[in-house]
Amino acid sequence: EVQLQASGGGLVQAGGSLRLSCQASGSTFDDYTYGWFRQAPGKEREGISCISSTTGTTYYADSVKGRFTIASDNAKKTVYLQINSLKPEDTAVFYCAASVVPSCTLVRVQRSNYYYWGQGTLVTVSS
């Protein structure tokens, strides 16, 4: 079983950047696919990106391609989400999650494929 702790959110002006972190603990880091999701006020939770901890394979939803970059540091058991050129519509609670299927290509960012979830970190983008 893996526990996840997301951090790095905050208040930022439009056009700025943030790097979110997801610290994993409690299990072997390499056994999972890690994903990032976000939930804007009043909206459904949206899958953003995932990364396979074993191969480094990544996937991005079309809505975030070009501005979001996912990466992992296996030695630190941490997954990162770099967000550039932030827009007010990026305001959301960002969640990291882990799937026991160690293939991002298979699980992509389908919520039902992820069993373990962190508590979320709030990103607020001001205009």
CSV table of N, CA, C and O in Angstrom, one decimal:
chain,number,residue,atom,x,y,z
A,1,GLU,N,0.8,-1.2,0.0
A,1,GLU,CA,0.0,0.0,0.0
A,1,GLU,C,0.9,1.2,0.0
A,1,GLU,O,1.9,1.3,0.7
A,2,VAL,N,0.5,2.2,-0.8
A,2,VAL,CA,1.2,3.5,-0.9
A,2,VAL,C,0.4,4.6,-0.3
A,2,VAL,O,-0.8,4.7,-0.5
A,3,GLN,N,1.1,5.5,0.4
A,3,GLN,CA,0.5,6.8,0.8
A,3,GLN,C,1.1,7.9,0.0
A,3,GLN,O,2.2,7.9,-0.3
A,4,LEU,N,0.2,8.9,-0.3
A,4,LEU,CA,0.6,10.0,-1.1
A,4,LEU,C,0.3,11.3,-0.4
A,4,LEU,O,-0.7,11.5,0.2
A,5,GLN,N,1.3,12.2,-0.6
A,5,GLN,CA,1.2,13.6,0.0
A,5,GLN,C,1.5,14.6,-1.0
A,5,GLN,O,2.6,14.7,-1.5
A,6,ALA,N,0.5,15.4,-1.5
A,6,ALA,CA,0.7,16.4,-2.5
A,6,ALA,C,1.0,17.7,-1.8
A,6,ALA,O,0.5,18.0,-0.7
A,7,SER,N,1.8,18.5,-2.4
A,7,SER,CA,2.2,19.8,-1.9
A,7,SER,C,2.6,20.7,-3.1
A,7,SER,O,2.8,20.3,-4.2
A,8,GLY,N,2.8,22.0,-2.7
A,8,GLY,CA,3.3,23.0,-3.7
A,8,GLY,C,2.3,23.9,-4.3
A,8,GLY,O,2.6,24.8,-5.1
A,9,GLY,N,1.0,23.7,-3.9
A,9,GLY,CA,0.0,24.7,-4.4
A,9,GLY,C,0.2,26.0,-3.7
A,9,GLY,O,1.0,26.2,-2.8
A,10,GLY,N,-0.6,27.0,-4.2
A,10,GLY,CA,-0.6,28.3,-3.7
A,10,GLY,C,-1.3,29.3,-4.6
A,10,GLY,O,-1.9,28.9,-5.5
A,11,LEU,N,-1.1,30.6,-4.3
A,11,LEU,CA,-1.7,31.6,-5.0
A,11,LEU,C,-0.6,32.2,-6.0
A,11,LEU,O,0.5,32.5,-5.5
A,12,VAL,N,-0.9,32.3,-7.2
A,12,VAL,CA,0.0,32.7,-8.2
A,12,VAL,C,-0.7,33.6,-9.3
A,12,VAL,O,-1.9,33.4,-9.5
A,13,GLN,N,0.0,34.5,-9.8
A,13,GLN,CA,-0.6,35.4,-10.9
A,13,GLN,C,-0.6,34.6,-12.2
A,13,GLN,O,0.2,33.8,-12.5
A,14,ALA,N,-1.6,35.0,-13.0
A,14,ALA,CA,-1.6,34.4,-14.4
A,14,ALA,C,-0.3,34.7,-15.1
A,14,ALA,O,0.3,35.7,-15.0
A,15,GLY,N,0.1,33.6,-15.8
A,15,GLY,CA,1.4,33.7,-16.5
A,15,GLY,C,2.5,33.1,-15.7
A,15,GLY,O,3.6,32.8,-16.2
A,16,GLY,N,2.3,32.9,-14.4
A,16,GLY,CA,3.4,32.4,-13.6
A,16,GLY,C,3.5,30.8,-13.7
A,16,GLY,O,2.8,30.2,-14.5
A,17,SER,N,4.3,30.3,-12.8
A,17,SER,CA,4.6,28.8,-12.8
A,17,SER,C,4.5,28.3,-11.4
A,17,SER,O,4.8,29.0,-10.4
A,18,LEU,N,4.3,27.0,-11.3
A,18,LEU,CA,4.3,26.3,-10.1
A,18,LEU,C,4.8,24.9,-10.3
A,18,LEU,O,4.7,24.3,-11.4
A,19,ARG,N,5.5,24.3,-9.3
A,19,ARG,CA,5.8,22.9,-9.4
A,19,ARG,C,5.2,22.2,-8.2
A,19,ARG,O,5.5,22.5,-7.0
A,20,LEU,N,4.3,21.3,-8.5
A,20,LEU,CA,3.6,20.5,-7.5
A,20,LEU,C,4.5,19.2,-7.2
A,20,LEU,O,5.1,18.7,-8.2
A,21,SER,N,4.4,18.8,-6.0
A,21,SER,CA,5.1,17.6,-5.6
A,21,SER,C,4.2,16.6,-5.0
A,21,SER,O,3.2,16.9,-4.4
A,22,CYS,N,4.5,15.3,-5.3
A,22,CYS,CA,3.7,14.2,-4.7
A,22,CYS,C,4.7,13.2,-4.1
A,22,CYS,O,5.4,12.5,-4.8
A,23,GLN,N,4.7,13.2,-2.7
A,23,GLN,CA,5.6,12.4,-2.0
A,23,GLN,C,5.0,11.0,-1.7
A,23,GLN,O,3.9,11.0,-1.1
A,24,ALA,N,5.6,10.0,-2.2
A,24,ALA,CA,5.0,8.6,-1.9
A,24,ALA,C,5.8,8.0,-0.7
A,24,ALA,O,7.0,8.2,-0.5
A,25,SER,N,5.0,7.2,0.0
A,25,SER,CA,5.6,6.4,1.1
A,25,SER,C,4.9,5.1,1.3
A,25,SER,O,3.8,5.0,0.8
A,26,GLY,N,5.5,4.2,2.1
A,26,GLY,CA,4.8,3.0,2.5
A,26,GLY,C,4.9,1.8,1.6
A,26,GLY,O,4.5,0.8,2.0
A,27,SER,N,5.4,2.0,0.4
A,27,SER,CA,5.5,0.9,-0.5
A,27,SER,C,6.6,1.1,-1.5
A,27,SER,O,7.2,2.2,-1.5
A,28,THR,N,6.9,0.1,-2.3
A,28,THR,CA,7.9,0.3,-3.3
A,28,THR,C,7.5,1.2,-4.4
A,28,THR,O,6.4,1.0,-5.0
A,29,PHE,N,8.2,2.3,-4.6
A,29,PHE,CA,7.8,3.3,-5.5
A,29,PHE,C,7.6,2.8,-6.9
A,29,PHE,O,6.7,3.3,-7.6
A,30,ASP,N,8.5,1.9,-7.3
A,30,ASP,CA,8.5,1.4,-8.7
A,30,ASP,C,7.3,0.6,-9.1
A,30,ASP,O,7.2,0.2,-10.3
A,31,ASP,N,6.4,0.2,-8.2
A,31,ASP,CA,5.4,-0.7,-8.6
A,31,ASP,C,4.1,0.0,-9.2
A,31,ASP,O,3.1,-0.7,-9.5
A,32,TYR,N,4.2,1.3,-9.3
A,32,TYR,CA,2.9,2.0,-9.6
A,32,TYR,C,3.1,2.9,-10.8
A,32,TYR,O,4.2,3.4,-11.2
A,33,THR,N,1.9,3.3,-11.4
A,33,THR,CA,1.8,4.4,-12.2
A,33,THR,C,1.2,5.6,-11.4
A,33,THR,O,0.3,5.3,-10.6
A,34,TYR,N,1.8,6.8,-11.6
A,34,TYR,CA,1.4,7.9,-10.8
A,34,TYR,C,0.7,8.9,-11.7
A,34,TYR,O,1.1,9.2,-12.8
A,35,GLY,N,-0.5,9.4,-11.2
A,35,GLY,CA,-1.2,10.4,-12.0
A,35,GLY,C,-1.5,11.6,-11.3
A,35,GLY,O,-1.5,11.7,-10.0
A,36,TRP,N,-1.7,12.7,-12.0
A,36,TRP,CA,-2.2,14.0,-11.5
A,36,TRP,C,-3.6,14.2,-12.0
A,36,TRP,O,-3.9,14.1,-13.2
A,37,PHE,N,-4.5,14.7,-11.1
A,37,PHE,CA,-5.8,15.1,-11.5
A,37,PHE,C,-6.1,16.5,-10.9
A,37,PHE,O,-5.4,16.9,-10.0
A,38,ARG,N,-7.1,17.1,-11.4
A,38,ARG,CA,-7.5,18.4,-10.8
A,38,ARG,C,-9.0,18.5,-10.8
A,38,ARG,O,-9.7,17.9,-11.6
A,39,GLN,N,-9.5,19.3,-9.8
A,39,GLN,CA,-10.9,19.5,-9.7
A,39,GLN,C,-11.2,21.0,-9.4
A,39,GLN,O,-10.8,21.5,-8.4
A,40,ALA,N,-11.7,21.6,-10.4
A,40,ALA,CA,-12.1,23.0,-10.3
A,40,ALA,C,-13.4,23.1,-9.6
A,40,ALA,O,-14.2,22.2,-9.6
A,41,PRO,N,-13.6,24.3,-9.0
A,41,PRO,CA,-14.9,24.5,-8.3
A,41,PRO,C,-16.1,24.2,-9.1
A,41,PRO,O,-16.2,24.7,-10.2
A,42,GLY,N,-17.0,23.3,-8.6
A,42,GLY,CA,-18.2,23.0,-9.3
A,42,GLY,C,-18.0,22.1,-10.5
A,42,GLY,O,-19.0,21.9,-11.3
A,43,LYS,N,-16.8,21.5,-10.7
A,43,LYS,CA,-16.6,20.7,-11.9
A,43,LYS,C,-16.2,19.3,-11.4
A,43,LYS,O,-15.8,19.1,-10.3
A,44,GLU,N,-16.3,18.4,-12.4
A,44,GLU,CA,-15.8,17.0,-12.2
A,44,GLU,C,-14.3,17.0,-12.1
A,44,GLU,O,-13.6,17.8,-12.6
A,45,ARG,N,-13.8,16.0,-11.4
A,45,ARG,CA,-12.3,15.8,-11.3
A,45,ARG,C,-11.8,15.4,-12.7
A,45,ARG,O,-12.4,14.5,-13.3
A,46,GLU,N,-10.8,16.0,-13.1
A,46,GLU,CA,-10.2,15.8,-14.5
A,46,GLU,C,-8.8,15.2,-14.4
A,46,GLU,O,-8.0,15.7,-13.7
A,47,GLY,N,-8.6,14.2,-15.2
A,47,GLY,CA,-7.3,13.7,-15.3
A,47,GLY,C,-6.4,14.5,-16.2
A,47,GLY,O,-6.8,15.0,-17.2
A,48,ILE,N,-5.1,14.7,-15.7
A,48,ILE,CA,-4.2,15.6,-16.4
A,48,ILE,C,-3.1,14.8,-17.0
A,48,ILE,O,-2.8,15.0,-18.2
A,49,SER,N,-2.4,14.0,-16.2
A,49,SER,CA,-1.2,13.4,-16.7
A,49,SER,C,-0.8,12.2,-15.9
A,49,SER,O,-1.3,12.1,-14.7
A,50,CYS,N,0.0,11.3,-16.4
A,50,CYS,CA,0.5,10.2,-15.7
A,50,CYS,C,1.9,9.8,-16.1
A,50,CYS,O,2.3,10.2,-17.2
A,51,ILE,N,2.6,9.1,-15.2
A,51,ILE,CA,3.9,8.6,-15.5
A,51,ILE,C,4.1,7.2,-14.9
A,51,ILE,O,3.7,6.9,-13.8
A,52,SER,N,4.7,6.4,-15.7
A,52,SER,CA,5.1,5.1,-15.3
A,52,SER,C,6.4,5.2,-14.5
A,52,SER,O,7.4,5.6,-15.0
A,53,SER,N,6.4,4.7,-13.2
A,53,SER,CA,7.6,4.9,-12.4
A,53,SER,C,8.7,3.9,-12.9
A,53,SER,O,9.9,4.2,-12.7
A,54,THR,N,8.4,2.9,-13.6
A,54,THR,CA,9.4,1.9,-14.1
A,54,THR,C,10.0,2.3,-15.4
A,54,THR,O,11.2,2.1,-15.6
A,55,THR,N,9.2,2.9,-16.3
A,55,THR,CA,9.7,3.2,-17.6
A,55,THR,C,9.9,4.7,-17.9
A,55,THR,O,10.6,5.1,-18.8
A,56,GLY,N,9.2,5.5,-17.1
A,56,GLY,CA,9.2,6.9,-17.4
A,56,GLY,C,8.3,7.3,-18.5
A,56,GLY,O,8.2,8.5,-18.8
A,57,THR,N,7.5,6.4,-19.0
A,57,THR,CA,6.5,6.8,-20.0
A,57,THR,C,5.5,7.7,-19.5
A,57,THR,O,5.0,7.6,-18.3
A,58,THR,N,5.1,8.7,-20.2
A,58,THR,CA,4.2,9.7,-19.8
A,58,THR,C,3.0,9.8,-20.7
A,58,THR,O,3.0,9.4,-21.9
A,59,TYR,N,1.9,10.5,-20.2
A,59,TYR,CA,0.7,10.7,-20.9
A,59,TYR,C,0.2,12.1,-20.5
A,59,TYR,O,0.3,12.4,-19.3
A,60,TYR,N,-0.4,12.8,-21.4
A,60,TYR,CA,-1.0,14.1,-21.1
A,60,TYR,C,-2.4,14.2,-21.7
A,60,TYR,O,-2.5,13.9,-22.9
A,61,ALA,N,-3.3,14.8,-20.9
A,61,ALA,CA,-4.6,15.1,-21.5
A,61,ALA,C,-4.4,16.2,-22.5
A,61,ALA,O,-3.5,17.1,-22.4
A,62,ASP,N,-5.2,16.2,-23.6
A,62,ASP,CA,-5.1,17.3,-24.6
A,62,ASP,C,-5.2,18.7,-24.0
A,62,ASP,O,-4.5,19.6,-24.5
A,63,SER,N,-6.0,18.8,-23.0
A,63,SER,CA,-6.2,20.2,-22.4
A,63,SER,C,-5.0,20.8,-21.7
A,63,SER,O,-4.9,22.0,-21.5
A,64,VAL,N,-3.9,20.0,-21.5
A,64,VAL,CA,-2.8,20.5,-20.8
A,64,VAL,C,-1.5,20.3,-21.5
A,64,VAL,O,-0.4,20.8,-21.1
A,65,LYS,N,-1.5,19.7,-22.7
A,65,LYS,CA,-0.3,19.5,-23.4
A,65,LYS,C,0.4,20.8,-23.7
A,65,LYS,O,-0.3,21.8,-24.1
A,66,GLY,N,1.7,20.9,-23.5
A,66,GLY,CA,2.5,22.0,-23.8
A,66,GLY,C,2.7,22.9,-22.6
A,66,GLY,O,3.7,23.7,-22.6
A,67,ARG,N,1.9,22.9,-21.6
A,67,ARG,CA,2.1,23.7,-20.4
A,67,ARG,C,2.4,22.9,-19.2
A,67,ARG,O,3.0,23.5,-18.2
A,68,PHE,N,2.0,21.7,-19.1
A,68,PHE,CA,2.3,20.8,-18.0
A,68,PHE,C,3.3,19.8,-18.3
A,68,PHE,O,3.3,19.2,-19.4
A,69,THR,N,4.2,19.5,-17.3
A,69,THR,CA,5.2,18.5,-17.5
A,69,THR,C,5.3,17.6,-16.2
A,69,THR,O,5.4,18.2,-15.1
A,70,ILE,N,5.1,16.3,-16.4
A,70,ILE,CA,5.2,15.4,-15.3
A,70,ILE,C,6.6,14.8,-15.3
A,70,ILE,O,7.2,14.5,-16.3
A,71,ALA,N,7.1,14.5,-14.1
A,71,ALA,CA,8.4,13.9,-13.9
A,71,ALA,C,8.4,13.2,-12.6
A,71,ALA,O,7.6,13.4,-11.7
A,72,SER,N,9.4,12.2,-12.5
A,72,SER,CA,9.5,11.5,-11.2
A,72,SER,C,11.0,11.4,-10.9
A,72,SER,O,11.8,11.3,-11.7
A,73,ASP,N,11.2,11.4,-9.6
A,73,ASP,CA,12.5,11.1,-9.0
A,73,ASP,C,12.4,9.9,-8.1
A,73,ASP,O,11.9,10.0,-7.0
A,74,ASN,N,12.7,8.8,-8.7
A,74,ASN,CA,12.5,7.5,-8.0
A,74,ASN,C,13.3,7.4,-6.7
A,74,ASN,O,12.8,6.8,-5.7
A,75,ALA,N,14.5,8.0,-6.7
A,75,ALA,CA,15.3,7.9,-5.4
A,75,ALA,C,14.6,8.7,-4.3
A,75,ALA,O,14.7,8.3,-3.1
A,76,LYS,N,13.9,9.8,-4.7
A,76,LYS,CA,13.2,10.6,-3.6
A,76,LYS,C,11.7,10.1,-3.5
A,76,LYS,O,11.0,10.7,-2.7
A,77,LYS,N,11.3,9.1,-4.3
A,77,LYS,CA,9.9,8.7,-4.2
A,77,LYS,C,8.9,9.8,-4.4
A,77,LYS,O,7.9,9.9,-3.7
A,78,THR,N,9.2,10.7,-5.4
A,78,THR,CA,8.4,11.9,-5.6
A,78,THR,C,8.1,12.0,-7.0
A,78,THR,O,9.0,11.8,-7.9
A,79,VAL,N,6.9,12.4,-7.3
A,79,VAL,CA,6.4,12.8,-8.6
A,79,VAL,C,6.1,14.3,-8.7
A,79,VAL,O,5.5,14.8,-7.7
A,80,TYR,N,6.5,14.9,-9.7
A,80,TYR,CA,6.3,16.3,-9.9
A,80,TYR,C,5.4,16.7,-11.0
A,80,TYR,O,5.3,15.9,-12.0
A,81,LEU,N,4.7,17.8,-10.9
A,81,LEU,CA,4.0,18.4,-12.0
A,81,LEU,C,4.4,19.8,-12.1
A,81,LEU,O,4.1,20.7,-11.3
A,82,GLN,N,5.1,20.1,-13.2
A,82,GLN,CA,5.5,21.5,-13.5
A,82,GLN,C,4.4,22.1,-14.3
A,82,GLN,O,4.0,21.6,-15.4
A,83,ILE,N,3.9,23.3,-13.9
A,83,ILE,CA,2.8,24.0,-14.6
A,83,ILE,C,3.3,25.4,-15.0
A,83,ILE,O,3.7,26.2,-14.1
A,84,ASN,N,3.3,25.6,-16.3
A,84,ASN,CA,3.8,26.9,-16.7
A,84,ASN,C,2.6,27.7,-17.4
A,84,ASN,O,1.6,27.2,-17.7
A,85,SER,N,2.9,29.0,-17.5
A,85,SER,CA,1.9,29.9,-18.1
A,85,SER,C,0.5,29.7,-17.5
A,85,SER,O,-0.5,29.4,-18.2
A,86,LEU,N,0.4,29.8,-16.2
A,86,LEU,CA,-0.8,29.5,-15.5
A,86,LEU,C,-1.9,30.5,-15.9
A,86,LEU,O,-1.7,31.7,-16.2
A,87,LYS,N,-3.1,29.9,-16.0
A,87,LYS,CA,-4.3,30.7,-16.4
A,87,LYS,C,-5.3,30.7,-15.2
A,87,LYS,O,-5.3,29.7,-14.5
A,88,PRO,N,-6.2,31.7,-15.1
A,88,PRO,CA,-7.2,31.6,-14.0
A,88,PRO,C,-8.0,30.3,-14.1
A,88,PRO,O,-8.4,29.8,-13.0
A,89,GLU,N,-8.2,29.8,-15.3
A,89,GLU,CA,-9.0,28.6,-15.4
A,89,GLU,C,-8.3,27.3,-14.9
A,89,GLU,O,-8.9,26.2,-14.8
A,90,ASP,N,-7.0,27.5,-14.5
A,90,ASP,CA,-6.3,26.4,-13.9
A,90,ASP,C,-6.5,26.3,-12.4
A,90,ASP,O,-6.1,25.3,-11.8
A,91,THR,N,-7.3,27.3,-11.9
A,91,THR,CA,-7.6,27.2,-10.4
A,91,THR,C,-8.3,25.9,-10.1
A,91,THR,O,-9.4,25.7,-10.7
A,92,ALA,N,-7.8,25.2,-9.2
A,92,ALA,CA,-8.4,23.9,-8.9
A,92,ALA,C,-7.6,23.3,-7.7
A,92,ALA,O,-6.5,23.7,-7.3
A,93,VAL,N,-8.2,22.3,-7.1
A,93,VAL,CA,-7.4,21.4,-6.2
A,93,VAL,C,-6.8,20.3,-7.0
A,93,VAL,O,-7.5,19.6,-7.8
A,94,PHE,N,-5.5,20.2,-6.9
A,94,PHE,CA,-4.7,19.2,-7.7
A,94,PHE,C,-4.5,18.0,-6.8
A,94,PHE,O,-4.0,18.1,-5.6
A,95,TYR,N,-4.7,16.8,-7.3
A,95,TYR,CA,-4.6,15.5,-6.6
A,95,TYR,C,-3.6,14.7,-7.3
A,95,TYR,O,-3.5,14.6,-8.5
A,96,CYS,N,-2.8,14.0,-6.5
A,96,CYS,CA,-2.0,12.9,-7.1
A,96,CYS,C,-2.6,11.6,-6.7
A,96,CYS,O,-3.2,11.5,-5.7
A,97,ALA,N,-2.3,10.6,-7.5
A,97,ALA,CA,-2.9,9.3,-7.3
A,97,ALA,C,-2.0,8.2,-7.8
A,97,ALA,O,-1.1,8.5,-8.7
A,98,ALA,N,-2.2,7.0,-7.4
A,98,ALA,CA,-1.3,5.9,-7.8
A,98,ALA,C,-2.2,4.7,-8.3
A,98,ALA,O,-3.2,4.4,-7.6
A,99,SER,N,-1.8,4.1,-9.4
A,99,SER,CA,-2.4,2.9,-9.9
A,99,SER,C,-1.5,1.7,-9.7
A,99,SER,O,-0.3,1.8,-9.9
A,100,VAL,N,-2.0,0.6,-9.4
A,100,VAL,CA,-1.2,-0.6,-9.2
A,100,VAL,C,-0.8,-1.2,-10.5
A,100,VAL,O,0.0,-2.1,-10.6
A,101,VAL,N,-1.4,-0.7,-11.6
A,101,VAL,CA,-0.9,-1.1,-12.9
A,101,VAL,C,0.2,-0.2,-13.3
A,101,VAL,O,0.1,1.0,-13.6
A,102,PRO,N,1.4,-0.8,-13.4
A,102,PRO,CA,2.6,0.1,-13.6
A,102,PRO,C,2.8,0.5,-15.1
A,102,PRO,O,4.0,0.6,-15.6
A,103,SER,N,1.8,0.8,-15.8
A,103,SER,CA,1.8,1.2,-17.2
A,103,SER,C,0.9,2.4,-17.4
A,103,SER,O,-0.3,2.3,-17.4
A,104,CYS,N,1.5,3.6,-17.5
A,104,CYS,CA,0.8,4.8,-17.8
A,104,CYS,C,0.0,4.7,-19.1
A,104,CYS,O,-1.1,5.2,-19.3
A,105,THR,N,0.6,4.0,-20.1
A,105,THR,CA,0.0,3.8,-21.4
A,105,THR,C,-1.3,3.1,-21.3
A,105,THR,O,-2.3,3.4,-22.0
A,106,LEU,N,-1.4,2.2,-20.3
A,106,LEU,CA,-2.7,1.4,-20.1
A,106,LEU,C,-3.7,2.2,-19.3
A,106,LEU,O,-4.9,2.3,-19.7
A,107,VAL,N,-3.3,2.8,-18.2
A,107,VAL,CA,-4.2,3.3,-17.3
A,107,VAL,C,-4.6,4.8,-17.6
A,107,VAL,O,-5.6,5.3,-17.3
A,108,ARG,N,-3.7,5.5,-18.3
A,108,ARG,CA,-3.8,6.9,-18.7
A,108,ARG,C,-4.3,7.6,-17.4
A,108,ARG,O,-3.8,7.5,-16.4
A,109,VAL,N,-5.3,8.5,-17.6
A,109,VAL,CA,-5.8,9.3,-16.5
A,109,VAL,C,-7.3,9.0,-16.2
A,109,VAL,O,-8.1,9.9,-15.9
A,110,GLN,N,-7.7,7.7,-16.4
A,110,GLN,CA,-9.0,7.3,-16.1
A,110,GLN,C,-9.1,7.1,-14.5
A,110,GLN,O,-8.4,6.3,-14.0
A,111,ARG,N,-10.0,7.8,-13.9
A,111,ARG,CA,-10.0,7.8,-12.4
A,111,ARG,C,-10.2,6.5,-11.8
A,111,ARG,O,-9.6,6.1,-10.8
A,112,SER,N,-11.0,5.6,-12.5
A,112,SER,CA,-11.3,4.3,-11.9
A,112,SER,C,-10.1,3.4,-11.9
A,112,SER,O,-10.1,2.4,-11.2
A,113,ASN,N,-9.0,3.8,-12.6
A,113,ASN,CA,-7.8,3.0,-12.6
A,113,ASN,C,-6.9,3.3,-11.5
A,113,ASN,O,-5.9,2.6,-11.3
A,114,TYR,N,-7.2,4.3,-10.7
A,114,TYR,CA,-6.4,4.7,-9.6
A,114,TYR,C,-7.0,4.4,-8.3
A,114,TYR,O,-8.2,4.8,-8.0
A,115,TYR,N,-6.3,3.7,-7.4
A,115,TYR,CA,-6.9,3.3,-6.1
A,115,TYR,C,-6.4,4.1,-5.0
A,115,TYR,O,-7.1,4.3,-4.0
A,116,TYR,N,-5.2,4.6,-5.0
A,116,TYR,CA,-4.6,5.4,-3.9
A,116,TYR,C,-4.6,6.9,-4.3
A,116,TYR,O,-4.1,7.2,-5.4
A,117,TRP,N,-5.0,7.7,-3.4
A,117,TRP,CA,-5.1,9.1,-3.6
A,117,TRP,C,-4.5,9.9,-2.5
A,117,TRP,O,-4.6,9.6,-1.3
A,118,GLY,N,-3.9,11.0,-2.9
A,118,GLY,CA,-3.4,12.0,-1.9
A,118,GLY,C,-4.5,13.0,-1.5
A,118,GLY,O,-5.6,12.9,-2.1
A,119,GLN,N,-4.2,13.9,-0.6
A,119,GLN,CA,-5.3,14.8,-0.1
A,119,GLN,C,-5.5,16.0,-0.9
A,119,GLN,O,-6.5,16.7,-0.7
A,120,GLY,N,-4.7,16.3,-1.9
A,120,GLY,CA,-4.9,17.5,-2.7
A,120,GLY,C,-4.2,18.7,-2.3
A,120,GLY,O,-4.0,18.9,-1.1
A,121,THR,N,-3.8,19.5,-3.2
A,121,THR,CA,-3.2,20.8,-2.9
A,121,THR,C,-3.9,21.9,-3.8
A,121,THR,O,-4.1,21.7,-5.0
A,122,LEU,N,-4.2,23.0,-3.2
A,122,LEU,CA,-5.0,24.0,-3.9
A,122,LEU,C,-4.1,25.0,-4.7
A,122,LEU,O,-3.1,25.5,-4.2
A,123,VAL,N,-4.4,25.1,-6.0
A,123,VAL,CA,-3.8,26.1,-6.8
A,123,VAL,C,-4.8,27.2,-7.2
A,123,VAL,O,-5.8,26.9,-7.7
A,124,THR,N,-4.4,28.4,-6.9
A,124,THR,CA,-5.3,29.6,-7.2
A,124,THR,C,-4.6,30.5,-8.1
A,124,THR,O,-3.5,31.0,-7.7
A,125,VAL,N,-5.1,30.8,-9.3
A,125,VAL,CA,-4.5,31.7,-10.2
A,125,VAL,C,-5.3,32.9,-10.3
A,125,VAL,O,-6.5,32.9,-10.7
A,126,SER,N,-4.7,34.1,-10.0
A,126,SER,CA,-5.3,35.3,-10.1
A,126,SER,C,-5.1,36.0,-11.5
A,126,SER,O,-4.0,35.8,-12.0
A,127,SER,N,-6.1,36.7,-11.9
A,127,SER,CA,-5.9,37.4,-13.2
A,127,SER,C,-5.3,38.8,-13.1
A,127,SER,O,-5.2,39.3,-12.0
